[in-house]
Amino acid sequence: MTYDAIILGAGGAGLFCAMTAGKRGRRVLVIDHAKKPAEKIRISGGGRCNFTNIHTSPKNFLSDNPRFCISALAGFKPADFIALVDAHGIAWHEKTLGQLFCDGSSQQIIGMLLDECAQAGVTISLENEVKSVAKGETGFTVETSKGSFAAPALVVATGGKSIPKIGATGLAYEIARQFGLSVVPPRPALVPFTFGPELREALEGLSGVSVDAVVSHGKTRFAEALLFTHRGLSGPAILQISSYWREGDDIVIDMAPGRDVLAGLKEARKATPKQEIATALARLLPKSLAENVARRAGVEGRIADLSDRKLEAAAALVNRWRVKPSGTEGYRTAEVTAGGVDTRGLSSQTMEARAVPGLYFIGEAVDVTGHLGGFNFQWAWASGFAAGKAL
């Protein structure tokens, strides 16, 4: 069967590309191996879908080619997606830091995209596995478990490797390499850190404790919540910095941002010399964490009996805790995949492969990774729109 365009992947980027092309009169087929479309949308934002961020700018994305995202993001902005959401009568709210969520369910966003695709005459073929992709003189042929399909244009929107239990695969990278495109090595991003046995033991009993923190890796820093887990660290600040972290690197954590802990401890030593060091720390930190910091710093007892050096050791573990994660929880829990199809081989205007006319890559499959907070969905919409306009 012949179409004007075949799109591999019925996620956010694929569906948005399909409806955009369909509205322009193109006959579009979307193929996906999953039973249901857009599973990542369904589970996002705690089931309410953090569908965009009103503060979206190129600064919210990392890539080996950081300027690549500028054109697509300018061509389809958060306000454009909000207008579509409003037109479908979907109620939404801003949570924090410009993050927009559905008042109801993420299923409303999926329903909206499917409605738009239906109105545009898009055909969606689910539970259909791609066996092979080939290019001939007239375009592309896709062999699937449900037959053979052909089109002059092929859009790869199959995402990255994140969350394999909902069907994520590396198909996009295989197709890119098949056609001679480079792939920036993929890695889990927006993912919790894990610690080795020694550090896990030192932090035992802190699982579930949360603090506001500033987490740094080199010159990159994020100020959000941090959460101790039984495996290591999580929370928004940790997920954000994980996208920049590489194995073997340290991160630096300030668990009392804006507070000079050493000065506070010295003041406490003068004002209330009889109090325990852990009690003084508990004015800044949750009690269990304060006790843990004192123990790991090797300082105990009355604050009056402690030297400046001992106070410095405790303060450093709060304001400048340098820690080396042993790894991350991997693709199993990573919200996105960093790396992907090298954007130097793609047009930033249309997402088309420069050396392979008619072949496009969009969404998470591409080496453009957003920060936490709706930015990756905005990239899905923007890159899908850019390709959809060009088909």
Short mmCIF file of C-alpha atoms in Angstrom, two decimals:
data_model
loop_
_atom_site.label_atom_id
_atom_site.label_comp_id
_atom_site.label_asym_id
_atom_site.label_seq_id
_atom_site.Cartn_x
_atom_site.Cartn_y
_atom_site.Cartn_z
CA MET A 1 0.00 0.00 0.00
CA THR A 2 1.29 3.43 -0.93
CA TYR A 3 1.10 6.64 1.12
CA ASP A 4 2.61 10.11 0.86
CA ALA A 5 4.44 9.61 4.14
CA ILE A 6 5.04 6.78 6.59
CA ILE A 7 5.77 7.66 10.21
CA LEU A 8 7.36 5.08 12.49
CA GLY A 9 6.24 5.68 16.07
CA ALA A 10 2.85 6.69 17.49
CA GLY A 11 4.24 8.78 20.34
CA GLY A 12 3.95 12.53 20.82
CA ALA A 13 6.30 13.53 18.01
CA GLY A 14 4.97 10.97 15.53
CA LEU A 15 1.31 11.80 16.09
CA PHE A 16 1.96 15.55 15.94
CA CYS A 17 3.89 15.16 12.70
CA ALA A 18 1.13 12.96 11.25
CA MET A 19 -1.69 15.41 12.03
CA THR A 20 0.36 18.34 10.70
CA ALA A 21 1.04 16.57 7.40
CA GLY A 22 -2.49 15.18 7.22
CA LYS A 23 -3.98 18.67 7.53
CA ARG A 24 -1.94 19.61 4.47
CA GLY A 25 -3.68 16.91 2.45
CA ARG A 26 -0.97 14.26 2.74
CA ARG A 27 -1.96 10.61 3.00
CA VAL A 28 -0.14 9.49 6.15
CA LEU A 29 0.38 6.09 7.76
CA VAL A 30 1.64 5.80 11.35
CA ILE A 31 3.10 2.42 12.36
CA ASP A 32 3.80 1.35 15.96
CA HIS A 33 4.52 -2.03 17.56
CA ALA A 34 2.66 -1.14 20.80
CA LYS A 35 -0.93 -2.04 21.61
CA LYS A 36 -1.79 1.57 22.46
CA PRO A 37 -0.42 4.86 21.14
CA ALA A 38 1.54 7.40 23.17
CA GLU A 39 2.31 5.37 26.28
CA LYS A 40 4.94 7.89 27.37
CA ILE A 41 2.32 10.62 27.34
CA ARG A 42 0.01 8.42 29.38
CA ILE A 43 2.48 7.87 32.21
CA SER A 44 3.95 11.39 32.18
CA GLY A 45 3.47 13.97 34.92
CA GLY A 46 2.04 11.45 37.35
CA GLY A 47 -0.72 10.69 34.84
CA ARG A 48 -1.51 14.37 34.18
CA CYS A 49 1.02 15.03 31.39
CA ASN A 50 3.38 17.96 31.82
CA PHE A 51 2.64 18.86 28.20
CA THR A 52 4.80 21.99 27.82
CA ASN A 53 6.70 24.70 29.65
CA ILE A 54 5.92 28.37 29.07
CA HIS A 55 9.59 29.30 29.62
CA THR A 56 10.87 27.08 26.79
CA SER A 57 14.03 28.37 25.14
CA PRO A 58 17.07 26.75 23.50
CA LYS A 59 18.85 27.12 26.85
CA ASN A 60 16.62 24.35 28.24
CA PHE A 61 18.13 21.73 25.92
CA LEU A 62 21.44 19.92 25.67
CA SER A 63 22.96 18.55 22.48
CA ASP A 64 26.35 18.11 20.86
CA ASN A 65 25.02 20.73 18.42
CA PRO A 66 23.27 23.19 20.77
CA ARG A 67 22.01 25.61 18.08
CA PHE A 68 20.14 22.92 16.15
CA CYS A 69 16.91 23.20 18.18
CA ILE A 70 16.52 26.98 17.70
CA SER A 71 14.63 26.92 14.39
CA ALA A 72 12.06 24.25 15.28
CA LEU A 73 11.36 25.76 18.72
CA ALA A 74 10.80 29.17 17.08
CA GLY A 75 8.45 27.61 14.53
CA PHE A 76 6.12 26.04 17.07
CA LYS A 77 5.95 27.63 20.51
CA PRO A 78 4.31 26.64 23.82
CA ALA A 79 1.53 29.18 23.09
CA ASP A 80 0.71 27.28 19.87
CA PHE A 81 0.26 24.01 21.73
CA ILE A 82 -1.73 25.72 24.50
CA ALA A 83 -4.08 27.12 21.83
CA LEU A 84 -4.70 23.58 20.57
CA VAL A 85 -5.32 22.30 24.11
CA ASP A 86 -7.76 25.16 24.71
CA ALA A 87 -9.55 24.49 21.42
CA HIS A 88 -10.21 20.94 22.64
CA GLY A 89 -11.61 22.21 25.94
CA ILE A 90 -8.89 20.59 28.05
CA ALA A 91 -8.48 22.32 31.42
CA TRP A 92 -4.90 22.85 32.59
CA HIS A 93 -2.87 24.57 35.28
CA GLU A 94 0.64 25.86 35.85
CA LYS A 95 2.35 23.97 38.64
CA THR A 96 5.81 25.48 39.23
CA LEU A 97 8.56 26.97 37.08
CA GLY A 98 6.29 27.30 34.02
CA GLN A 99 5.28 23.61 33.94
CA LEU A 100 1.78 23.07 32.53
CA PHE A 101 -0.31 20.01 33.43
CA CYS A 102 -3.80 18.76 32.60
CA ASP A 103 -6.32 19.29 35.40
CA GLY A 104 -7.65 15.87 34.51
CA SER A 105 -5.80 13.02 32.84
CA SER A 106 -2.93 12.73 30.38
CA GLN A 107 -5.36 10.63 28.35
CA GLN A 108 -6.96 13.93 27.30
CA ILE A 109 -3.79 14.93 25.43
CA ILE A 110 -3.63 11.51 23.74
CA GLY A 111 -7.31 11.83 22.82
CA MET A 112 -6.69 15.30 21.38
CA LEU A 113 -3.84 14.07 19.17
CA LEU A 114 -5.83 11.06 17.98
CA ASP A 115 -8.86 13.26 17.21
CA GLU A 116 -6.66 15.64 15.21
CA CYS A 117 -5.15 12.70 13.32
CA ALA A 118 -8.60 11.27 12.59
CA GLN A 119 -9.85 14.63 11.29
CA ALA A 120 -6.77 14.84 9.07
CA GLY A 121 -7.39 11.36 7.62
CA VAL A 122 -4.30 9.76 9.18
CA THR A 123 -4.17 5.95 9.27
CA ILE A 124 -2.69 4.47 12.46
CA SER A 125 -1.56 0.84 12.47
CA LEU A 126 -0.82 -0.50 15.97
CA GLU A 127 0.65 -3.85 17.06
CA ASN A 128 2.56 -3.73 13.81
CA GLU A 129 6.26 -4.56 13.99
CA VAL A 130 8.79 -3.08 11.58
CA LYS A 131 10.84 -5.87 9.99
CA SER A 132 12.96 -3.83 7.57
CA VAL A 133 13.28 -0.48 5.84
CA ALA A 134 14.66 -0.02 2.32
CA LYS A 135 15.06 2.90 -0.09
CA GLY A 136 14.52 2.66 -3.82
CA GLU A 137 14.21 5.12 -6.69
CA THR A 138 10.65 6.10 -5.78
CA GLY A 139 11.04 6.25 -2.02
CA PHE A 140 10.94 3.95 0.98
CA THR A 141 9.50 0.49 1.52
CA VAL A 142 8.71 -0.65 5.05
CA GLU A 143 8.21 -4.38 5.60
CA THR A 144 6.09 -5.05 8.68
CA SER A 145 4.32 -7.87 10.46
CA LYS A 146 1.14 -6.63 8.73
CA GLY A 147 2.51 -6.33 5.22
CA SER A 148 4.53 -4.03 3.02
CA PHE A 149 4.02 -0.25 2.78
CA ALA A 150 5.64 2.36 0.55
CA ALA A 151 5.99 6.14 0.54
CA PRO A 152 8.33 8.78 -0.86
CA ALA A 153 8.89 10.08 2.71
CA LEU A 154 9.75 8.21 5.91
CA VAL A 155 9.73 9.84 9.36
CA VAL A 156 11.45 8.03 12.23
CA ALA A 157 9.78 8.98 15.53
CA THR A 158 10.47 5.85 17.54
CA GLY A 159 12.06 7.66 20.49
CA GLY A 160 15.04 6.52 22.56
CA LYS A 161 15.75 3.58 24.84
CA SER A 162 14.14 5.02 27.97
CA ILE A 163 11.62 2.85 29.83
CA PRO A 164 11.86 -0.42 27.87
CA LYS A 165 8.88 -1.90 29.74
CA ILE A 166 6.58 0.37 27.67
CA GLY A 167 8.25 -0.76 24.45
CA ALA A 168 11.21 1.60 23.98
CA THR A 169 13.87 0.30 21.56
CA GLY A 170 16.92 1.54 19.68
CA LEU A 171 15.23 1.20 16.27
CA ALA A 172 15.83 4.86 15.37
CA TYR A 173 19.58 4.44 15.80
CA GLU A 174 19.60 1.26 13.67
CA ILE A 175 17.78 3.04 10.83
CA ALA A 176 20.06 6.08 11.10
CA ARG A 177 23.18 3.91 10.85
CA GLN A 178 21.67 1.89 7.99
CA PHE A 179 21.48 5.11 5.97
CA GLY A 180 24.92 6.36 6.95
CA LEU A 181 23.96 8.87 9.65
CA SER A 182 26.06 9.24 12.78
CA VAL A 183 24.61 8.55 16.23
CA VAL A 184 25.76 10.38 19.36
CA PRO A 185 26.12 7.56 21.93
CA PRO A 186 22.78 7.29 23.77
CA ARG A 187 22.68 7.36 27.56
CA PRO A 188 19.96 7.50 30.24
CA ALA A 189 18.98 11.07 31.21
CA LEU A 190 16.65 12.60 33.80
CA VAL A 191 17.44 9.54 35.89
CA PRO A 192 18.16 8.86 39.61
CA PHE A 193 21.73 8.22 40.78
CA THR A 194 22.85 5.06 42.52
CA PHE A 195 25.60 4.68 45.14
CA GLY A 196 28.02 1.89 45.91
CA PRO A 197 27.62 -0.31 49.03
CA GLU A 198 29.86 1.85 51.24
CA LEU A 199 28.01 5.12 50.60
CA ARG A 200 24.62 3.39 50.77
CA GLU A 201 25.55 2.09 54.21
CA ALA A 202 26.73 5.54 55.34
CA LEU A 203 23.38 7.03 54.29
CA GLU A 204 21.21 4.22 55.65
CA GLY A 205 17.93 5.37 57.15
CA LEU A 206 17.60 8.48 54.96
CA SER A 207 15.37 6.96 52.25
CA GLY A 208 12.38 9.26 51.75
CA VAL A 209 14.09 12.36 53.22
CA SER A 210 13.83 15.41 50.96
CA VAL A 211 15.51 18.84 51.02
CA ASP A 212 15.74 21.84 48.71
CA ALA A 213 19.23 21.85 47.25
CA VAL A 214 21.55 23.27 44.64
CA VAL A 215 23.24 20.46 42.72
CA SER A 216 26.25 21.26 40.51
CA HIS A 217 28.29 19.48 37.86
CA GLY A 218 31.06 21.74 36.60
CA LYS A 219 29.43 25.06 35.72
CA THR A 220 25.95 23.55 35.39
CA ARG A 221 23.70 23.84 38.44
CA PHE A 222 20.07 23.27 39.33
CA ALA A 223 18.17 24.50 42.38
CA GLU A 224 15.27 22.16 43.12
CA ALA A 225 14.30 19.39 45.51
CA LEU A 226 16.60 16.46 46.27
CA LEU A 227 15.35 13.09 47.52
CA PHE A 228 17.30 10.33 49.26
CA THR A 229 16.35 6.83 48.09
CA HIS A 230 17.40 3.37 49.25
CA ARG A 231 19.61 3.16 46.13
CA GLY A 232 21.04 6.70 46.07
CA LEU A 233 19.59 10.10 45.15
CA SER A 234 16.60 11.29 43.14
CA GLY A 235 14.31 14.32 43.03
CA PRO A 236 14.11 17.08 40.38
CA ALA A 237 17.57 18.59 41.08
CA ILE A 238 19.23 15.18 40.71
CA LEU A 239 17.27 14.22 37.59
CA GLN A 240 18.27 17.53 35.99
CA ILE A 241 21.99 17.19 36.69
CA SER A 242 22.01 13.52 35.62
CA SER A 243 21.66 14.59 31.98
CA TYR A 244 25.07 16.28 32.20
CA TRP A 245 26.83 13.72 34.39
CA ARG A 246 29.26 11.13 33.03
CA GLU A 247 30.46 8.00 34.78
CA GLY A 248 33.33 8.73 37.17
CA ASP A 249 32.35 12.40 37.66
CA ASP A 250 31.66 14.06 41.00
CA ILE A 251 28.66 16.24 41.74
CA VAL A 252 28.57 18.92 44.43
CA ILE A 253 25.46 19.39 46.57
CA ASP A 254 24.45 22.34 48.75
CA MET A 255 21.66 21.14 51.04
CA ALA A 256 21.21 24.57 52.68
CA PRO A 257 21.31 26.97 49.73
CA GLY A 258 21.70 30.61 50.72
CA ARG A 259 22.78 29.69 54.25
CA ASP A 260 26.37 29.82 55.51
CA VAL A 261 26.31 26.72 57.70
CA LEU A 262 29.77 27.28 59.19
CA ALA A 263 28.89 30.82 60.28
CA GLY A 264 25.62 29.51 61.74
CA LEU A 265 27.39 26.79 63.73
CA LYS A 266 29.93 29.27 65.10
CA GLU A 267 27.10 31.57 66.11
CA ALA A 268 25.30 28.68 67.81
CA ARG A 269 28.49 27.79 69.68
CA LYS A 270 28.46 31.29 71.23
CA ALA A 271 24.72 31.62 71.79
CA THR A 272 23.78 28.09 72.93
CA PRO A 273 27.02 26.25 73.74
CA LYS A 274 25.33 23.37 75.54
CA GLN A 275 23.29 22.17 72.59
CA GLU A 276 24.32 19.11 70.60
CA ILE A 277 25.85 19.66 67.14
CA ALA A 278 23.07 17.53 65.60
CA THR A 279 20.47 19.83 67.21
CA ALA A 280 22.15 22.88 65.69
CA LEU A 281 22.22 21.22 62.26
CA ALA A 282 18.56 20.24 62.63
CA ARG A 283 17.67 23.94 62.44
CA LEU A 284 18.69 23.69 58.77
CA LEU A 285 18.02 20.06 57.87
CA PRO A 286 15.53 17.30 58.66
CA LYS A 287 16.47 15.70 62.02
CA SER A 288 17.55 12.34 60.57
CA LEU A 289 19.73 14.05 57.98
CA ALA A 290 21.26 16.38 60.57
CA GLU A 291 22.19 13.38 62.73
CA ASN A 292 23.62 11.58 59.71
CA VAL A 293 25.75 14.59 58.71
CA ALA A 294 27.16 14.86 62.24
CA ARG A 295 27.98 11.15 62.27
CA ARG A 296 29.65 11.17 58.84
CA ALA A 297 31.63 14.32 59.74
CA GLY A 298 32.83 12.58 62.90
CA VAL A 299 31.47 15.32 65.16
CA GLU A 300 29.29 14.56 68.15
CA GLY A 301 28.48 16.03 71.52
CA ARG A 302 28.04 19.61 72.72
CA ILE A 303 28.80 22.29 70.17
CA ALA A 304 30.89 24.18 72.80
CA ASP A 305 33.40 21.33 72.82
CA LEU A 306 33.99 21.34 69.05
CA SER A 307 36.88 23.07 67.29
CA ASP A 308 36.56 25.25 64.20
CA ARG A 309 37.97 22.39 62.14
CA LYS A 310 35.23 20.02 63.30
CA LEU A 311 32.55 22.61 62.58
CA GLU A 312 34.07 23.10 59.12
CA ALA A 313 33.87 19.35 58.46
CA ALA A 314 30.15 19.31 59.31
CA ALA A 315 29.42 22.50 57.36
CA ALA A 316 31.19 21.18 54.26
CA LEU A 317 28.93 18.11 54.21
CA VAL A 318 25.95 20.45 54.08
CA ASN A 319 27.07 23.35 51.85
CA ARG A 320 29.62 21.51 49.69
CA TRP A 321 28.92 17.79 49.79
CA ARG A 322 31.07 16.32 47.03
CA VAL A 323 29.83 12.89 46.03
CA LYS A 324 30.64 10.44 43.24
CA PRO A 325 27.63 8.34 42.14
CA SER A 326 28.49 4.79 41.15
CA GLY A 327 25.99 5.00 38.30
CA THR A 328 22.34 5.65 37.48
CA GLU A 329 19.19 3.53 37.57
CA GLY A 330 19.56 3.27 33.78
CA TYR A 331 16.97 3.21 31.03
CA ARG A 332 14.55 1.36 33.32
CA THR A 333 13.57 4.60 35.07
CA ALA A 334 15.17 7.30 32.87
CA GLU A 335 12.55 9.79 31.71
CA VAL A 336 14.42 10.41 28.45
CA THR A 337 17.43 9.30 26.44
CA ALA A 338 20.25 11.79 25.86
CA GLY A 339 22.29 11.48 22.68
CA GLY A 340 20.74 9.99 19.56
CA VAL A 341 20.77 10.74 15.84
CA ASP A 342 23.51 13.33 15.22
CA THR A 343 21.83 16.59 14.27
CA ARG A 344 24.76 17.61 12.07
CA GLY A 345 23.33 15.25 9.49
CA LEU A 346 19.84 16.81 9.65
CA SER A 347 18.24 20.03 8.45
CA SER A 348 17.28 22.19 11.44
CA GLN A 349 14.40 23.61 9.38
CA THR A 350 12.74 20.32 8.38
CA MET A 351 14.47 17.47 10.32
CA GLU A 352 15.30 15.83 6.96
CA ALA A 353 18.54 13.88 6.59
CA ARG A 354 20.82 15.98 4.39
CA ALA A 355 22.31 12.98 2.58
CA VAL A 356 19.07 10.95 2.31
CA PRO A 357 16.19 12.95 0.76
CA GLY A 358 12.81 11.96 2.16
CA LEU A 359 14.17 10.54 5.45
CA TYR A 360 13.34 12.47 8.64
CA PHE A 361 14.14 12.02 12.34
CA ILE A 362 12.14 13.78 15.07
CA GLY A 363 11.52 13.81 18.82
CA GLU A 364 13.58 11.91 21.36
CA ALA A 365 15.35 9.89 18.65
CA VAL A 366 17.38 13.01 17.86
CA ASP A 367 20.33 14.33 19.90
CA VAL A 368 18.25 17.08 21.54
CA THR A 369 17.37 16.51 25.20
CA GLY A 370 15.26 18.88 27.28
CA HIS A 371 15.45 19.66 30.95
CA LEU A 372 12.81 18.26 33.30
CA GLY A 373 9.51 20.11 33.25
CA GLY A 374 7.67 19.80 29.91
CA PHE A 375 10.55 20.75 27.63
CA ASN A 376 10.89 17.33 26.01
CA PHE A 377 7.23 17.35 25.03
CA GLN A 378 7.64 20.81 23.53
CA TRP A 379 10.54 19.45 21.47
CA ALA A 380 8.30 16.56 20.33
CA TRP A 381 5.60 18.98 19.16
CA ALA A 382 8.07 21.43 17.57
CA SER A 383 10.18 18.85 15.74
CA GLY A 384 7.04 16.97 14.63
CA PHE A 385 5.54 20.21 13.32
CA ALA A 386 8.74 21.11 11.43
CA ALA A 387 8.81 17.74 9.66
CA GLY A 388 5.04 17.67 9.15
CA LYS A 389 5.16 21.00 7.31
CA ALA A 390 7.88 19.68 5.01
CA LEU A 391 6.29 16.36 4.02
#
